JSON list of C-alpha atoms in Angstrom, two decimals:
[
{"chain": "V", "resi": 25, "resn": "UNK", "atom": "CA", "xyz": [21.69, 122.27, -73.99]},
{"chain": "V", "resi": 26, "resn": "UNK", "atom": "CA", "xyz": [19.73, 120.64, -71.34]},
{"chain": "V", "resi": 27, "resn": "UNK", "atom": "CA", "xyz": [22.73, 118.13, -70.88]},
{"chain": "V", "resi": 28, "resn": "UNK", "atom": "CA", "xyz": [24.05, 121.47, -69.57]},
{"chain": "V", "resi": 29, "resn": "UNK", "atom": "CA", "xyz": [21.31, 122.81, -67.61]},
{"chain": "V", "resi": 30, "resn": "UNK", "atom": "CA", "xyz": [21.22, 119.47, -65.74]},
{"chain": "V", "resi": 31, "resn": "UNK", "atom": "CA", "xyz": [25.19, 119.33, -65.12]},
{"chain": "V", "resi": 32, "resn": "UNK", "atom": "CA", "xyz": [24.68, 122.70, -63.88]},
{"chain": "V", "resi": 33, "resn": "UNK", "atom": "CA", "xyz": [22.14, 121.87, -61.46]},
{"chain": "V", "resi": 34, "resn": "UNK", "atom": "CA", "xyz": [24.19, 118.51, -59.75]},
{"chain": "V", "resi": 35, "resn": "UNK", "atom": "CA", "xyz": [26.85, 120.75, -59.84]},
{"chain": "V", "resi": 36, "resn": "UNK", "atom": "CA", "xyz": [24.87, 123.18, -57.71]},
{"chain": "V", "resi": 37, "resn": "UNK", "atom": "CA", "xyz": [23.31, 120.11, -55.40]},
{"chain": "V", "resi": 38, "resn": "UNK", "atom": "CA", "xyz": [26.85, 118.85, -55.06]},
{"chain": "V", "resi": 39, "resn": "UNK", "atom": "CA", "xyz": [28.43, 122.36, -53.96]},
{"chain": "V", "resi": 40, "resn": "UNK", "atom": "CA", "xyz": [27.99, 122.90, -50.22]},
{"chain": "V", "resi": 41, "resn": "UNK", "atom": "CA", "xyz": [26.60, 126.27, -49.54]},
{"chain": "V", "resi": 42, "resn": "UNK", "atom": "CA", "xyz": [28.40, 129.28, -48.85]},
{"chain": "V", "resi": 43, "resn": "UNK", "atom": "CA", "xyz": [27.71, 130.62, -45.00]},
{"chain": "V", "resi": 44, "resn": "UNK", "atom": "CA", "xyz": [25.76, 134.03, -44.40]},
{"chain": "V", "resi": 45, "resn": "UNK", "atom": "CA", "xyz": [28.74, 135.64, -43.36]},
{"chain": "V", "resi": 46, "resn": "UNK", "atom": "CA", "xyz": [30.73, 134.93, -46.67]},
{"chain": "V", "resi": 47, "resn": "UNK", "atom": "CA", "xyz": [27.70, 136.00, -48.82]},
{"chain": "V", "resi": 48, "resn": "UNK", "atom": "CA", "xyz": [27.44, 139.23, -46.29]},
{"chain": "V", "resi": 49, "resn": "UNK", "atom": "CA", "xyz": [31.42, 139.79, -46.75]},
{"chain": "V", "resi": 50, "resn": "UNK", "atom": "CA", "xyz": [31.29, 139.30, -50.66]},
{"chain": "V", "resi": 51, "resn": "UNK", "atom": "CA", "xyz": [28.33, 141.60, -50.83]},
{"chain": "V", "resi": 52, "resn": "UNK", "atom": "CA", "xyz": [30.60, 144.61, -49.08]},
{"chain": "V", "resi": 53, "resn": "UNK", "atom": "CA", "xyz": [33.77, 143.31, -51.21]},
{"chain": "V", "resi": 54, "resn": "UNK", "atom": "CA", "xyz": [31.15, 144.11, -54.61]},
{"chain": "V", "resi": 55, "resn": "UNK", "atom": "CA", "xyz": [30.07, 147.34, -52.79]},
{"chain": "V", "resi": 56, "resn": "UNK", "atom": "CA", "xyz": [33.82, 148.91, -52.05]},
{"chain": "V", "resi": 57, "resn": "UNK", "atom": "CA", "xyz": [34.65, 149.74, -55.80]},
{"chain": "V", "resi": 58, "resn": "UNK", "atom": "CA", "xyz": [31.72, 151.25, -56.39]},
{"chain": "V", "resi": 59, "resn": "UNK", "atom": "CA", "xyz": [32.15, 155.06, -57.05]},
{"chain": "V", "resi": 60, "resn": "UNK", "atom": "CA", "xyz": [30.71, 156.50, -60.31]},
{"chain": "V", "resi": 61, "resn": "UNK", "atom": "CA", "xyz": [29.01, 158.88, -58.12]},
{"chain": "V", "resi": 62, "resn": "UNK", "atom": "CA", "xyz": [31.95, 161.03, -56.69]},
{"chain": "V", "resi": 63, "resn": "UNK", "atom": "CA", "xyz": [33.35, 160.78, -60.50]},
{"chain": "V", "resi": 64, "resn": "UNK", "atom": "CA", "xyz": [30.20, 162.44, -61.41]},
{"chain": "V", "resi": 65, "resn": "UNK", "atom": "CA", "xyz": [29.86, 165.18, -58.62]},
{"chain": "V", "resi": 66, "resn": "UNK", "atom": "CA", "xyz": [33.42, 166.24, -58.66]},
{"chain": "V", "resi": 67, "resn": "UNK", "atom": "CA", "xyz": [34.85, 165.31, -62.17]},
{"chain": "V", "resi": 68, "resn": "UNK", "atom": "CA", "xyz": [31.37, 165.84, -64.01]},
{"chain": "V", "resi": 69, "resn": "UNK", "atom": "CA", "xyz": [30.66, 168.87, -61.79]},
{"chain": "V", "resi": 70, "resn": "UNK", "atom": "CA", "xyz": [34.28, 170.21, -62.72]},
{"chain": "V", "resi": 71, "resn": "UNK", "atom": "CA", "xyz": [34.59, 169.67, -66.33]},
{"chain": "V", "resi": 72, "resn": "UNK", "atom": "CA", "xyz": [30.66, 170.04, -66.90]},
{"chain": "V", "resi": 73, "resn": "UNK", "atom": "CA", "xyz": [30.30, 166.50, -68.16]},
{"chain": "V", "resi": 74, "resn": "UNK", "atom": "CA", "xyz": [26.70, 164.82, -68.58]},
{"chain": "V", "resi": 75, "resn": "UNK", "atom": "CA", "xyz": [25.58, 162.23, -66.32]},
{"chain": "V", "resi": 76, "resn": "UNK", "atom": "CA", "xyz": [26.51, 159.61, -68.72]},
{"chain": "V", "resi": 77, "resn": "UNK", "atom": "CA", "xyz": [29.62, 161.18, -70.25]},
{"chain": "V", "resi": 78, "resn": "UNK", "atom": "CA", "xyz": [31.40, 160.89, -66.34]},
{"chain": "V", "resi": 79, "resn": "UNK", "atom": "CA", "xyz": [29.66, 157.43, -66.22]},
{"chain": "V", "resi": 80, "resn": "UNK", "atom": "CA", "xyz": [31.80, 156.09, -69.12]},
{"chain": "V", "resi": 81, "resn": "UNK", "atom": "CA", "xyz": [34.65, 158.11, -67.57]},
{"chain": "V", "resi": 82, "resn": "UNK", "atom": "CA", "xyz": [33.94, 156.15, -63.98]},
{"chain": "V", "resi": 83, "resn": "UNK", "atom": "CA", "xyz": [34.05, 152.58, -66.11]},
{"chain": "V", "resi": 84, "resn": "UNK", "atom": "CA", "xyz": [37.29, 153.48, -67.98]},
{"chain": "V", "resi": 85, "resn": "UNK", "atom": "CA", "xyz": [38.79, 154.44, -64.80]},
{"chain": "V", "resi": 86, "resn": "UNK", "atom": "CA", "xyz": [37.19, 151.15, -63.25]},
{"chain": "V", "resi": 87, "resn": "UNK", "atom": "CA", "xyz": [38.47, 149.10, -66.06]},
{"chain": "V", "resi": 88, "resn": "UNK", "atom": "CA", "xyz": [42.13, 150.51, -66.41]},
{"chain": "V", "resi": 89, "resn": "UNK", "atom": "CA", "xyz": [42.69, 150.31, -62.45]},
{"chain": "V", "resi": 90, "resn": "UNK", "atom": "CA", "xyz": [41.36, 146.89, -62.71]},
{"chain": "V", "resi": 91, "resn": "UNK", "atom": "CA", "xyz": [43.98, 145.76, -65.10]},
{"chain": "V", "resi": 92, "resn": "UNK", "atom": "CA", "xyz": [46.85, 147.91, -63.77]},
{"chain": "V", "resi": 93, "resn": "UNK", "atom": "CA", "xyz": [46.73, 146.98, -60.17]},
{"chain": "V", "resi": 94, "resn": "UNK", "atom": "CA", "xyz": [45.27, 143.33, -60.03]},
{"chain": "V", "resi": 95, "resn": "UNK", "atom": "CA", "xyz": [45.66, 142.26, -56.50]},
{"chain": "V", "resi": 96, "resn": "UNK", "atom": "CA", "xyz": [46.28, 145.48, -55.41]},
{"chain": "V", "resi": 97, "resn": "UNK", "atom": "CA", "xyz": [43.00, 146.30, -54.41]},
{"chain": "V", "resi": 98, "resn": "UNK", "atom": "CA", "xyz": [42.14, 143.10, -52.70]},
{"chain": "V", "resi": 99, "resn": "UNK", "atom": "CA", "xyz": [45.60, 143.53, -50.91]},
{"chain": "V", "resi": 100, "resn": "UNK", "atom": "CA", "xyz": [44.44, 147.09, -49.86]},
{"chain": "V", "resi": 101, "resn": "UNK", "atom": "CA", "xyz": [41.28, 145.85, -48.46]},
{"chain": "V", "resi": 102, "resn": "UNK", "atom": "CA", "xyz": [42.47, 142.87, -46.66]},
{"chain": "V", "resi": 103, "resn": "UNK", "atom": "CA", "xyz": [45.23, 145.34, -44.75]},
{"chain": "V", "resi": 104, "resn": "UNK", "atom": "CA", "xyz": [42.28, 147.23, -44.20]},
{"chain": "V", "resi": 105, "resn": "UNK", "atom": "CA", "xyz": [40.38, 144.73, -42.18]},
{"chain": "V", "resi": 106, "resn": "UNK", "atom": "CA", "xyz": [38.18, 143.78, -44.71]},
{"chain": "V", "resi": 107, "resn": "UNK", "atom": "CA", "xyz": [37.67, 140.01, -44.50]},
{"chain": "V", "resi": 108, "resn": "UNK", "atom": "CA", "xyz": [37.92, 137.93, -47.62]},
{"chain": "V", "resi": 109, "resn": "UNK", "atom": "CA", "xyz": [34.64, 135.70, -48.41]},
{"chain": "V", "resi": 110, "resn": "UNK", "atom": "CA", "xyz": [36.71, 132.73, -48.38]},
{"chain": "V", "resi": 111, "resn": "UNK", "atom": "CA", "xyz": [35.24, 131.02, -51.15]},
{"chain": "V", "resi": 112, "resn": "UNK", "atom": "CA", "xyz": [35.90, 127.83, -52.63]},
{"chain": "V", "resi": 113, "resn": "UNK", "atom": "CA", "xyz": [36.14, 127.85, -56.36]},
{"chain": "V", "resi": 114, "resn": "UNK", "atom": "CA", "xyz": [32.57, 125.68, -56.61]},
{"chain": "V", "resi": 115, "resn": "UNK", "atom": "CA", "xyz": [31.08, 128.44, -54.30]},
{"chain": "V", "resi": 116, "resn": "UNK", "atom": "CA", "xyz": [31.98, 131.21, -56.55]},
{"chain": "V", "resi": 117, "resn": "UNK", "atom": "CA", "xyz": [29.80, 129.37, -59.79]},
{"chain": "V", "resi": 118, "resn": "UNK", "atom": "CA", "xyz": [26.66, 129.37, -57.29]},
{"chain": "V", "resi": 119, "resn": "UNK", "atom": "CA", "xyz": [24.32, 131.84, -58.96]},
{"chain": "V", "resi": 120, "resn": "UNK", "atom": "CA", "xyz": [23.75, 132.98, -55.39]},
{"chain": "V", "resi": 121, "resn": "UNK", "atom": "CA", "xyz": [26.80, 134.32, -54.39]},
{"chain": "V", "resi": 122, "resn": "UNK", "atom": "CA", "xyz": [26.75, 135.89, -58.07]},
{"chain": "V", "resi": 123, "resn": "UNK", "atom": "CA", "xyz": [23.62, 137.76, -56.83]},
{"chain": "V", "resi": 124, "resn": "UNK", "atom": "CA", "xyz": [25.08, 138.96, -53.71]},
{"chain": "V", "resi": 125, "resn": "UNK", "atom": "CA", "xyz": [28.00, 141.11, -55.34]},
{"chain": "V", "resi": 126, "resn": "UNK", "atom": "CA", "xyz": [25.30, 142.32, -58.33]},
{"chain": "V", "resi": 127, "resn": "UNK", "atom": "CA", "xyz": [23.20, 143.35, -55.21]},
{"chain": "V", "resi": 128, "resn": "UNK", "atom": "CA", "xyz": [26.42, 144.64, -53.15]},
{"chain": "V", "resi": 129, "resn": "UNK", "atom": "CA", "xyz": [26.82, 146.93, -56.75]},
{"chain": "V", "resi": 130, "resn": "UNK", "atom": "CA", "xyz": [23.63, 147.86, -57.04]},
{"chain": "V", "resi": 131, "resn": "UNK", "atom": "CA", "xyz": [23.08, 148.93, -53.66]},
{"chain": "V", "resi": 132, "resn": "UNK", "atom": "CA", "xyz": [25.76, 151.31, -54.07]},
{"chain": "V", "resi": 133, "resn": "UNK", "atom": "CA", "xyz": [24.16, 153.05, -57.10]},
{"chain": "V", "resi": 134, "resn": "UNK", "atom": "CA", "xyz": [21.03, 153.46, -54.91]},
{"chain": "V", "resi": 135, "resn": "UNK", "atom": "CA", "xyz": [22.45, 154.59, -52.12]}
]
């Protein structure tokens, strides 16, 4: 295991860092897909689900739209103007840029 942690970490060192634009764009591209909260005030509201009963809804909608239209989103979203990170493929294992889209989720459950 800490043959791992260590090729981890010179994998990290190695991996030049992604710019603060990408990490701003990637945090928006985690944001966009975030809606559990107009599933809950309009489905929820509607049907009189709990809280949690239209969250469940929201994440098999999430996950079934995820599956059935692949690139479709990102397609969507670059026609929309919405610039693509641009990462490489080392830059996307960074746990940084991981924390960005958690944060550009989470931010959207706040807000």
């Amino acid at each position: 295991k800490k043959s791992e942690i260590k090729k981890d970490m010179l994998h990290d060192a190695l991996t030049p860092p992604p710019t603060s634009r990408q990490l701003w764009i990637h945090f928006i591209h985690s944001a966009v897909p975030m809606a559990g909260d107009l599933i809950d005030n309009t489905i929820g509201v509607k049907f009189g689900l709990a809280t949690l009963t239209a969250a469940a809804f929201g994440q098999i909608c999430s996950d079934v739209s995820g599956i059935a239209f692949g690139g479709v989103i990102e397609a969507t979203a670059t026609r929309l103007g919405l610039p693509i990170p641009a990462f490489t493929s080392q830059q996307r294992l960074l746990p940084r840029v991981k924390l960005y889209g958690t944060f550009g989720m989470i931010w959207v459950i706040i807000g």
